[in-house]
Coordinates of C-alpha atoms (C1' of nucleotides) in Angstrom, one line a residue:
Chain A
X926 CA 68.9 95.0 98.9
X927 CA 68.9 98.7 99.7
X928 CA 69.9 101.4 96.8
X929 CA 71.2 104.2 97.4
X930 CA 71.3 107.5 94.8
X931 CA 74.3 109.9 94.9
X932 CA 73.6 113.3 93.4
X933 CA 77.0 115.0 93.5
X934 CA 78.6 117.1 90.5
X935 CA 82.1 116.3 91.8
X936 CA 83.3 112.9 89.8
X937 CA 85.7 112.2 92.5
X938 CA 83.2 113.0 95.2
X939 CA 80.9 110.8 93.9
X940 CA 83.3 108.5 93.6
X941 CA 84.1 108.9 97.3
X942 CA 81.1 108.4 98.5
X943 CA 80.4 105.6 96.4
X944 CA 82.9 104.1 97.9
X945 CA 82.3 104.4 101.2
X946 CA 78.9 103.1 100.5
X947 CA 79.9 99.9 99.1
X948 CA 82.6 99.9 101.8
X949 CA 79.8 100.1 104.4
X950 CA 76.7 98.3 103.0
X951 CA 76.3 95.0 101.1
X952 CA 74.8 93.8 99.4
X953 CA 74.0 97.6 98.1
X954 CA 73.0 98.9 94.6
X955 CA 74.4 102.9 94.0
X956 CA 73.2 104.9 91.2
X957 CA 75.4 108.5 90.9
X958 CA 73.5 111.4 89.3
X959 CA 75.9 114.6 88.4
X960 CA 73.1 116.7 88.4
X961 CA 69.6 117.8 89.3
X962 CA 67.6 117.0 86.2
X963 CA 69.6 113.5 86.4
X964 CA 68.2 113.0 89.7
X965 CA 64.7 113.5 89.0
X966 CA 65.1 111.2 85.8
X967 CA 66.4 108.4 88.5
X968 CA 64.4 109.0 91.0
X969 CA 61.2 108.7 88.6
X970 CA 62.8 104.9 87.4
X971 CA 64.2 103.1 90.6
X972 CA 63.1 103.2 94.3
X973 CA 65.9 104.6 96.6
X974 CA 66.2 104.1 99.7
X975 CA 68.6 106.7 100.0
X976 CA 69.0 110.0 98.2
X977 CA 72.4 112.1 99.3
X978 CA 71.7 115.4 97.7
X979 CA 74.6 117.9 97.1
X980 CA 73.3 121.3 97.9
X981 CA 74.8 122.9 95.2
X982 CA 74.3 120.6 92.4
X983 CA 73.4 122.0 89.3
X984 CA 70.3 122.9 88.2
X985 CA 68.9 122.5 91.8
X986 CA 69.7 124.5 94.1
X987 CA 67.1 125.7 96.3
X988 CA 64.8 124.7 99.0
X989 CA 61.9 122.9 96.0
X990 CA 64.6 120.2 95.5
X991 CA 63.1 118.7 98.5
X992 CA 59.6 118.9 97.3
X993 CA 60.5 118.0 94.0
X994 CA 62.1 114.8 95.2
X995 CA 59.3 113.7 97.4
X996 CA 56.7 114.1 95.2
X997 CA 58.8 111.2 92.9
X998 CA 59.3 109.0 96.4
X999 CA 57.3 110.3 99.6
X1000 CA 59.4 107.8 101.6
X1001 CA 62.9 108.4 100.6
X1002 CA 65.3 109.3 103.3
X1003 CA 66.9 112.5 102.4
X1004 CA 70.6 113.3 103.5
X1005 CA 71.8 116.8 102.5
X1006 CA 75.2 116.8 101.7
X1007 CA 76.2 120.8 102.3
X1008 CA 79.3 122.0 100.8
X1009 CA 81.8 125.1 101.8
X1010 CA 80.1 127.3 104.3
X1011 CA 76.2 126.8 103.6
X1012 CA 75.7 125.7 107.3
X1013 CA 74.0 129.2 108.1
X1014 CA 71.3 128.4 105.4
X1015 CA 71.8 124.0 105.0
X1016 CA 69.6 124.0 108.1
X1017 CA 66.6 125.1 106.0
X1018 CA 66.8 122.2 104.2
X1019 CA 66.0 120.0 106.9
X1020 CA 63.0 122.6 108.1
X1021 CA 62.2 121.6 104.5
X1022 CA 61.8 118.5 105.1
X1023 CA 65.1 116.7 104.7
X1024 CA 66.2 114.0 107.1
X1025 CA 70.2 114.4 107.7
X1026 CA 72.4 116.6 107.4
X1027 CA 76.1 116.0 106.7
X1028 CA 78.8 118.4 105.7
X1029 CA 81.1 118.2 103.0
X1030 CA 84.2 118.7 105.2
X1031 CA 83.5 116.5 108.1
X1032 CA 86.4 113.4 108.9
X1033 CA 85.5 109.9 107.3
X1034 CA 84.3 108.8 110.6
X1035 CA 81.5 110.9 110.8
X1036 CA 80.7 110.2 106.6
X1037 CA 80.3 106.5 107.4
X1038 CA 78.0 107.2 110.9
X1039 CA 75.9 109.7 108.6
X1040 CA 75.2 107.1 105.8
X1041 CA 74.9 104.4 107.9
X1042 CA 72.4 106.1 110.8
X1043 CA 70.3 107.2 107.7
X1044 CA 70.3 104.0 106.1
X1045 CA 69.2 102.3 109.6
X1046 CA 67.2 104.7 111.2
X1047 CA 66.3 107.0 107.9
X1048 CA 67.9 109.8 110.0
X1049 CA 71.0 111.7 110.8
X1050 CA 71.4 115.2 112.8
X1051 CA 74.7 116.2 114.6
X1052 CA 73.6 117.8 118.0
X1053 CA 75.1 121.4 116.7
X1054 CA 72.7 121.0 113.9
X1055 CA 69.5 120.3 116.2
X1056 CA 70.2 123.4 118.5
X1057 CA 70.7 125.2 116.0
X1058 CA 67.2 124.3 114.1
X1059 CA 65.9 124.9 118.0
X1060 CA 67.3 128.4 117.8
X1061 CA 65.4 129.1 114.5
X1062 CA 62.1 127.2 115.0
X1063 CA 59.4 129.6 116.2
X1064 CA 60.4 132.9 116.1
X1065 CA 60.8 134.8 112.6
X1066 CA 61.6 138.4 111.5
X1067 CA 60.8 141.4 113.7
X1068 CA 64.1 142.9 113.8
X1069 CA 64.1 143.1 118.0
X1070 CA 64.2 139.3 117.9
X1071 CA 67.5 139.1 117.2
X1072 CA 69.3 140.5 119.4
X1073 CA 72.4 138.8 119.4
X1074 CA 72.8 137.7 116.1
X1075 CA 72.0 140.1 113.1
X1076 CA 72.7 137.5 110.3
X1077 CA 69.8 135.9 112.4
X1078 CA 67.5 138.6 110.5
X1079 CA 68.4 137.6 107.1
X1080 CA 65.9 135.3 104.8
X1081 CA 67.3 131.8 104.2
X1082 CA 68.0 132.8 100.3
X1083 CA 69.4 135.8 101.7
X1084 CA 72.0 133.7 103.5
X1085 CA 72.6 132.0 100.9
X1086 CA 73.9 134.9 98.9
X1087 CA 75.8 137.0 102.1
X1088 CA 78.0 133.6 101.9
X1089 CA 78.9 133.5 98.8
X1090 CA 79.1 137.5 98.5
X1091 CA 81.5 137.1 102.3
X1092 CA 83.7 135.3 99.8
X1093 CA 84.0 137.5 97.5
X1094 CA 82.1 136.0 94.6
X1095 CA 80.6 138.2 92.1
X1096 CA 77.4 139.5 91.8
X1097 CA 77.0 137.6 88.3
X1098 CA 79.3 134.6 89.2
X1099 CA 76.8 134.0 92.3
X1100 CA 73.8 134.7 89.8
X1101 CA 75.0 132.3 87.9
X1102 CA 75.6 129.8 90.5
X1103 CA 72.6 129.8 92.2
X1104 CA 70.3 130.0 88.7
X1105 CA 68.9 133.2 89.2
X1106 CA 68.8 137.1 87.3
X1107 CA 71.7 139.6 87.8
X1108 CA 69.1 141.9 89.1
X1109 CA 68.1 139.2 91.1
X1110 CA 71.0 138.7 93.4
X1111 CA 71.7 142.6 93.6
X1112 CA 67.8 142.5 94.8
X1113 CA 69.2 140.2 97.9
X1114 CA 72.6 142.1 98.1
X1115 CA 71.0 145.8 98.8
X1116 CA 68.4 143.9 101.0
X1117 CA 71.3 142.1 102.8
X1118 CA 73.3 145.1 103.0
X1119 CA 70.4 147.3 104.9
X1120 CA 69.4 144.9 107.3
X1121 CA 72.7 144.6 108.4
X1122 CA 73.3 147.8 107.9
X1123 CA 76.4 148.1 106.1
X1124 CA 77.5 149.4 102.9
X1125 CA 80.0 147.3 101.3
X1126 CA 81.3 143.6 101.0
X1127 CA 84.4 144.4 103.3
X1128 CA 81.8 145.2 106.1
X1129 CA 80.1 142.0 105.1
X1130 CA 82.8 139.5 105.4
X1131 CA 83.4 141.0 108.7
X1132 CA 80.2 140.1 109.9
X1133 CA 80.1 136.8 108.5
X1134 CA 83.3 136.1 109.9
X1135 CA 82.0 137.5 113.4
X1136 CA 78.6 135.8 114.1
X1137 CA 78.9 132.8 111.7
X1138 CA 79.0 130.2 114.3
Chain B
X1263 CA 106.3 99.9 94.2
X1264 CA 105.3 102.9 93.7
X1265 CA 104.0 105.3 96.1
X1266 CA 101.8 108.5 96.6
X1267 CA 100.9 111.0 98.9
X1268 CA 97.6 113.0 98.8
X1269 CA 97.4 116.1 100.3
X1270 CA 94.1 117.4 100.8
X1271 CA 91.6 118.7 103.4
X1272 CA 88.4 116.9 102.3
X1273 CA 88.1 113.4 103.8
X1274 CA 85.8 112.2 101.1
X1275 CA 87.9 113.8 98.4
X1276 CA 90.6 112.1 100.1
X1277 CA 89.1 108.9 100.3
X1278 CA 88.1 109.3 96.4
X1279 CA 91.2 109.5 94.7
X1280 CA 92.6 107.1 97.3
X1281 CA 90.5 104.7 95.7
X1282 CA 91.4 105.8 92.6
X1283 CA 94.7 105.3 92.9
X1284 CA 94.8 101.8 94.2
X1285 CA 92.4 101.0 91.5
X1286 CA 94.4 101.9 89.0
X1287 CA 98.0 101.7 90.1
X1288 CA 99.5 98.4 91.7
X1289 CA 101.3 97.5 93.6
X1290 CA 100.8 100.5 95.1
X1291 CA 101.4 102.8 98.6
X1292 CA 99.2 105.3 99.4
X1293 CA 99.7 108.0 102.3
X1294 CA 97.3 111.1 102.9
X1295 CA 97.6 114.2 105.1
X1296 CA 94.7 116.5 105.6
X1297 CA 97.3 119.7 105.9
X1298 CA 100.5 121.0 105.0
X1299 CA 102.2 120.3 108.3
X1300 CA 101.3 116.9 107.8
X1301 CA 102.5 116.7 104.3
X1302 CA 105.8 118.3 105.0
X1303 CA 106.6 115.8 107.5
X1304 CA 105.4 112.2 105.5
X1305 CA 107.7 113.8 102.9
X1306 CA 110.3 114.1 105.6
X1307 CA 110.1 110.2 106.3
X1308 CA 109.3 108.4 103.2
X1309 CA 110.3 109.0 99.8
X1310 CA 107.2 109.3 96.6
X1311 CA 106.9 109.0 93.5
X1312 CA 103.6 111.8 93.4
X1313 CA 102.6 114.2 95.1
X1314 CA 98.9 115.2 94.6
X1315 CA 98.2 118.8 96.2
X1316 CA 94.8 120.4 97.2
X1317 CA 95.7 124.0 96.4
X1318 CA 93.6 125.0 99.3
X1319 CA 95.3 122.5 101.5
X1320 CA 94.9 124.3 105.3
X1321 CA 98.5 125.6 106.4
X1322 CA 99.7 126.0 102.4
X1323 CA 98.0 128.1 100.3
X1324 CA 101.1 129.9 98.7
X1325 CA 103.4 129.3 96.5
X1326 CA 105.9 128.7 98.3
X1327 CA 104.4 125.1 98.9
X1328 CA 106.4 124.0 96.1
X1329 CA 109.6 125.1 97.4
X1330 CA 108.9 123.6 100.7
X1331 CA 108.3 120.2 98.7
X1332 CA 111.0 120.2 96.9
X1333 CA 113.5 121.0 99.5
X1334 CA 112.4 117.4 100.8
X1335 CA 112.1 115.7 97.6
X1336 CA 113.6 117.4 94.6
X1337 CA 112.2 114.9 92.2
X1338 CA 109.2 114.2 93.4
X1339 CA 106.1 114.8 90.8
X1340 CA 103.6 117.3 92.2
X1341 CA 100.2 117.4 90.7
X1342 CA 98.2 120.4 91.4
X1343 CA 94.8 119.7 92.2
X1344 CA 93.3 122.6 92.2
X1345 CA 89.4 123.5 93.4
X1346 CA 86.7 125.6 92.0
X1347 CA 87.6 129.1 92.0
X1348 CA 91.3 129.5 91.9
X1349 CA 91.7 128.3 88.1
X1350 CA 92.8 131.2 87.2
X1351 CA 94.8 131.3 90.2
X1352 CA 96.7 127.7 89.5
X1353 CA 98.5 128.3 86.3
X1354 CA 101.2 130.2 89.1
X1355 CA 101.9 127.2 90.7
X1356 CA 102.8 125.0 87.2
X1357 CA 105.1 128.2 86.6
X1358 CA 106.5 127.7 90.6
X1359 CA 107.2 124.2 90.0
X1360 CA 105.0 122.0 89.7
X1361 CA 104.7 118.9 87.3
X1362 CA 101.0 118.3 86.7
X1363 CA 97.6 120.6 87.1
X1364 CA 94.1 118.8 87.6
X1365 CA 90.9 120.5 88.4
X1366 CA 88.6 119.1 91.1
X1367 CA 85.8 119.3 89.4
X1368 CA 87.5 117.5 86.1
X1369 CA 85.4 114.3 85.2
X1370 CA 86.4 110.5 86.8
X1371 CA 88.4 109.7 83.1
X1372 CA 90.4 112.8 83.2
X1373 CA 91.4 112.6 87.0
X1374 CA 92.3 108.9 86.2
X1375 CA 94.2 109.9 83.2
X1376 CA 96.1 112.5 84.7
X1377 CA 97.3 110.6 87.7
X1378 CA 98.0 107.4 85.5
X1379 CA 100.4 109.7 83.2
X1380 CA 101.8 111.3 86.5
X1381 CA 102.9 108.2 87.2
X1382 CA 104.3 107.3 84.1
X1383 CA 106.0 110.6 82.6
X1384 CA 106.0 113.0 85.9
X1385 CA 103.7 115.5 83.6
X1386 CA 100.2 116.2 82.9
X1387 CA 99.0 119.4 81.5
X1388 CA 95.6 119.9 79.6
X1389 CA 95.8 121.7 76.3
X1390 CA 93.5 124.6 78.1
X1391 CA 95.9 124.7 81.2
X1392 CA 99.0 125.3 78.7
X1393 CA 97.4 127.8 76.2
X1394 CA 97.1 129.6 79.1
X1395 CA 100.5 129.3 80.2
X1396 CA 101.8 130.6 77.0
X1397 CA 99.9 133.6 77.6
X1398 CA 101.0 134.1 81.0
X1399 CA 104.6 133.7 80.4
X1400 CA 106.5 136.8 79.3
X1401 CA 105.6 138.8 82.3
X1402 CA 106.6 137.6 85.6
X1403 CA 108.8 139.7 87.5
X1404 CA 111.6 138.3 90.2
X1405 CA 109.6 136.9 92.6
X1406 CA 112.2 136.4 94.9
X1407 CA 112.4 140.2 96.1
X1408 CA 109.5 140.1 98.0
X1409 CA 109.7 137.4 100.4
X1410 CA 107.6 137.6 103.3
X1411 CA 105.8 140.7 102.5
X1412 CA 103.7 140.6 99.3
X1413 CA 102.3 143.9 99.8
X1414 CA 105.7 145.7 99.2
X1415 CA 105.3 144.5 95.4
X1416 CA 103.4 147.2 94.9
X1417 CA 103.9 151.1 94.4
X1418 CA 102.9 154.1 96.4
X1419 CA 100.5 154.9 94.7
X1420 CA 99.3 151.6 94.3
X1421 CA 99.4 150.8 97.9
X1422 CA 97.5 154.0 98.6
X1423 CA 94.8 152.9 96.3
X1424 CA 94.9 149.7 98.2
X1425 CA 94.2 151.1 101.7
X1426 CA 91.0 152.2 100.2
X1427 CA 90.0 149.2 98.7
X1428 CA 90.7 146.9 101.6
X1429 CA 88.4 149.7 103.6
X1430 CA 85.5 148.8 101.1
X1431 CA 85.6 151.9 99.1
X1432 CA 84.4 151.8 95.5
X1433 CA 86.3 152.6 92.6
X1434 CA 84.5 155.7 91.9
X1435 CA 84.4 156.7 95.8
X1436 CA 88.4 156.4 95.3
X1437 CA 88.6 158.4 92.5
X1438 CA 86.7 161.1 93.4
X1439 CA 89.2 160.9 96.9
X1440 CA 92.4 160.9 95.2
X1441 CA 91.5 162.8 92.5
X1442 CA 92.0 160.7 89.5
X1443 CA 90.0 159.0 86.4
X1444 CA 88.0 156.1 87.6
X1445 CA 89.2 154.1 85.2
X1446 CA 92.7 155.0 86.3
X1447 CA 91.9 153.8 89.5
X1448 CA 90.3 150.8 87.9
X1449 CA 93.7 150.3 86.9
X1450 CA 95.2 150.4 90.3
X1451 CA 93.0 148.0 91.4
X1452 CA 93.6 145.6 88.8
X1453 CA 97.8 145.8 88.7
X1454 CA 97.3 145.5 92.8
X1455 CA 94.7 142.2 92.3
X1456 CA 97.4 141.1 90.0
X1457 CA 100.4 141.6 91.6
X1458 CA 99.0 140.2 95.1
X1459 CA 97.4 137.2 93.0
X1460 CA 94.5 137.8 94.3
X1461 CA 90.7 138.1 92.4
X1462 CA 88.3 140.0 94.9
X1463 CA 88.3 142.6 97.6
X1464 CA 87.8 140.6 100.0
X1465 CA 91.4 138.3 99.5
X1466 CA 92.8 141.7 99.2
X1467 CA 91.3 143.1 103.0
X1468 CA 92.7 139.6 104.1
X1469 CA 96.2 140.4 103.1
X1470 CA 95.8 143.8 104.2
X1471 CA 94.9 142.6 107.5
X1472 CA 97.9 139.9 107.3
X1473 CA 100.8 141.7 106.2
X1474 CA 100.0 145.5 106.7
X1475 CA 102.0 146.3 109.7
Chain C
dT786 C1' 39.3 134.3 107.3
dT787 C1' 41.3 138.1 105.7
dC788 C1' 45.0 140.9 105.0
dC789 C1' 49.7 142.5 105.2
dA790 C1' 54.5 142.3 105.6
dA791 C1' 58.2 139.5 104.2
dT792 C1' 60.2 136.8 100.6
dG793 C1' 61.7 135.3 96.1
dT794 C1' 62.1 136.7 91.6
dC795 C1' 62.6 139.8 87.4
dG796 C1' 62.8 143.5 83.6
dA797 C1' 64.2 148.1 82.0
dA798 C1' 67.0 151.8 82.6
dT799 C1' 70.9 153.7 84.6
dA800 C1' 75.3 153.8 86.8
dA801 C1' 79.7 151.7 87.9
dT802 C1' 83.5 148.7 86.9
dT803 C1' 86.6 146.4 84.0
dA804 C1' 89.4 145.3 79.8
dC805 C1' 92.3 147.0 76.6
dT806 C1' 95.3 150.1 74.9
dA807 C1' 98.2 154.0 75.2
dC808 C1' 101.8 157.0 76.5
dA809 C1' 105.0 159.9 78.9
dA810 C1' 108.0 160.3 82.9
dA811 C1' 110.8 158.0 86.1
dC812 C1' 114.0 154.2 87.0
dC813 C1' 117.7 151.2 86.4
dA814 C1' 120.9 147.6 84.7
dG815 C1' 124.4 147.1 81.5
Chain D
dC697 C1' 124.2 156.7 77.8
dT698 C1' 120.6 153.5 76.3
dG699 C1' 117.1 150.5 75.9
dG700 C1' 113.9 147.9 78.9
dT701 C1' 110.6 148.1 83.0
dT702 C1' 107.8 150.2 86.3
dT703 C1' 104.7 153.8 87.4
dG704 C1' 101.1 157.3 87.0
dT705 C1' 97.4 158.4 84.3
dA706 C1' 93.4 158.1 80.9
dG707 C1' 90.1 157.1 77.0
dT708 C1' 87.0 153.9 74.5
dA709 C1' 84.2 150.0 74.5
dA710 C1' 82.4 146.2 76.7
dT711 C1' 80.7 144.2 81.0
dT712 C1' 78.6 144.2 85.4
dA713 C1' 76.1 146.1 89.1
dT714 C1' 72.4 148.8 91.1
dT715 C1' 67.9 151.2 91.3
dC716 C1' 63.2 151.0 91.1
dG717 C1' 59.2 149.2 90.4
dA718 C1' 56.4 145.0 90.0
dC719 C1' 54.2 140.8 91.0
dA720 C1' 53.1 136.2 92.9
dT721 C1' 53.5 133.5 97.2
dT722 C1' 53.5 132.5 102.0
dG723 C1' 53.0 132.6 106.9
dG724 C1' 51.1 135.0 110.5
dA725 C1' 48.5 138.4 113.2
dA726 C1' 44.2 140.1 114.0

DNA sequence: TTCCAATGTCGAATAATTACTACAAACCAG
DNA sequence: CTGGTTTGTAGTAATTATTCGACATTGGAA
């Protein structure tokens, strides 16, 4: 029987997926973990052979989720579940060694082809995805790089925050959101603000807005 | 029999309280629509009972939503279902019209509960949702002026402050422009963020952008 | 290998912003 | 007229944000 482990703050998320699962696979056992430290506690009882993992759940949120999940099962098949606009900075994950890569927002039909490709074949990458992780794979910093694209220059945490900041989220509120010091996040925000070379959020969102795919 | 209509972007979300609903109301018809132009026109053809809306639904996103529902349907029941950020936001839309106010990120039992009571007596407010209506009623003005054009809610001065704000000045860069107390400008900002219903700079350059001439 | 720039993360101190409260002048509906 | 509302303006106190300097890691370049 396969098993499958939801990790998802949103009850009716959860629930959605849940659904679809059973929907989709049978005879199937799901286990639904609200948030990170649930996970780990699950993954360190059962054997999954599935792990959807919210990007934003709490108490994980960063790139050592990964690590942290495969040093509990080496062979589980990751499939990050990316919420709002984390595609920019969802594609580290899978340098980091996740195995899918599914957005929040996509139609049913592609849900049910992501969960059932993983479960089959253990993985799941939309072609925009993989062109996009050929784009990034290789070539790091050295501003002259890229050309094109300036968000290009930013870190992957550093993504993570001009999103959030593009929307208009508050220094603290995103500090708070992503686990991290005040000082922290301002850190990323001057840094993000030079190498773009702006000054304010305005500028920012206008940016985002331009070169975000 | 009764029947529903769920109105909301998210397939999975969709598909969650979808489930929800037929688990937990029977015999039952379910109908979704993934914008407002879709809701507006099921509503045009079949008559239902609830009407559970994604504040964020693509195409909505104003108050006038409610209107525009009950135009159709006069006594349908409309629960809010409202996402992560625009709590504060929501209360408006209870005081617009609407019958019931859920949070998306409310746990499975509540969302259960407040549909079930939707059904059954057309209303479902939280005690935290209505202490906070009490505090908000007293000052609304007449809404109606207004119209289209949000931005001619506010004052000259007001307005002037705005310009600045939606150019990505500061509050202190402003003051020191105009001439004022920063926290007088502070001021400004806050009657503007009020009277556009709006939380951050950046909803405010989006309005600019939108209704500014 | 070694070393350095880039990255992720903070704390202390300092600066900027907001929340409340206030109040007078201007407006306006009755 | 008259009392209620809106507008322009601030002060005080409480929050938030930024600056600067640090330090441990990491991935490459040499």
């Amino acid at each position: 029987m396969k098993s499958v482990l939801v990790s998802e703050d949103h009850a009716i998320v959860r629930f959605g997926i849940t659904a679809i699962i059973k929907d989709l696979i049978h005879p199937v056992q799901v286990v639904e973990a609200a948030d990170f430290d649930e996970t780990i506690r699950r993954l360190s009882e059962t054997a999954f052979d599935l792990l959807i993992l919210d990007i934003n759940i709490p108490g994980g949120n960063n790139l050592q989720m990964i690590s942290a999940v495969r040093l509990r099962q080496p062979d589980i098949a990751i499939l990050i579940f990316s919420g709002y606009d984390e595609q920019m900075f969802g594609i580290n994950y899978i340098q980091a060694g996740a195995d899918g890569y599914l957005e929040k927002h996509a139609p049913e039909e592609e849900i049910r082809r992501a969960i059932l490709t993983m479960i089959e074949s253990g993985k799941y990458i939309t072609p925009g995805i993989r062109s996009r992780l050929m784009e990034h794979t290789g070539h790091h910093r050295q501003t002259a790089s890229h050309e094109g694209n300036p968000l290009l220059a930013l870190s992957g945490r550093e993504k993570e925050v001009m999103q959030l900041l593009a929307r208009g989220m508050s220094v603290m509120n995103i500090s708070r959101t992503l686990n991290l010091q005040v000082t922290t996040v301002s850190t990323y925000k001057g840094r993000i603000f030079e190498k773009l070379n702006i000054s304010n959020v305005i500028e920012l969102a206008e940016k985002v807005r331009l070169y975000s795919n």
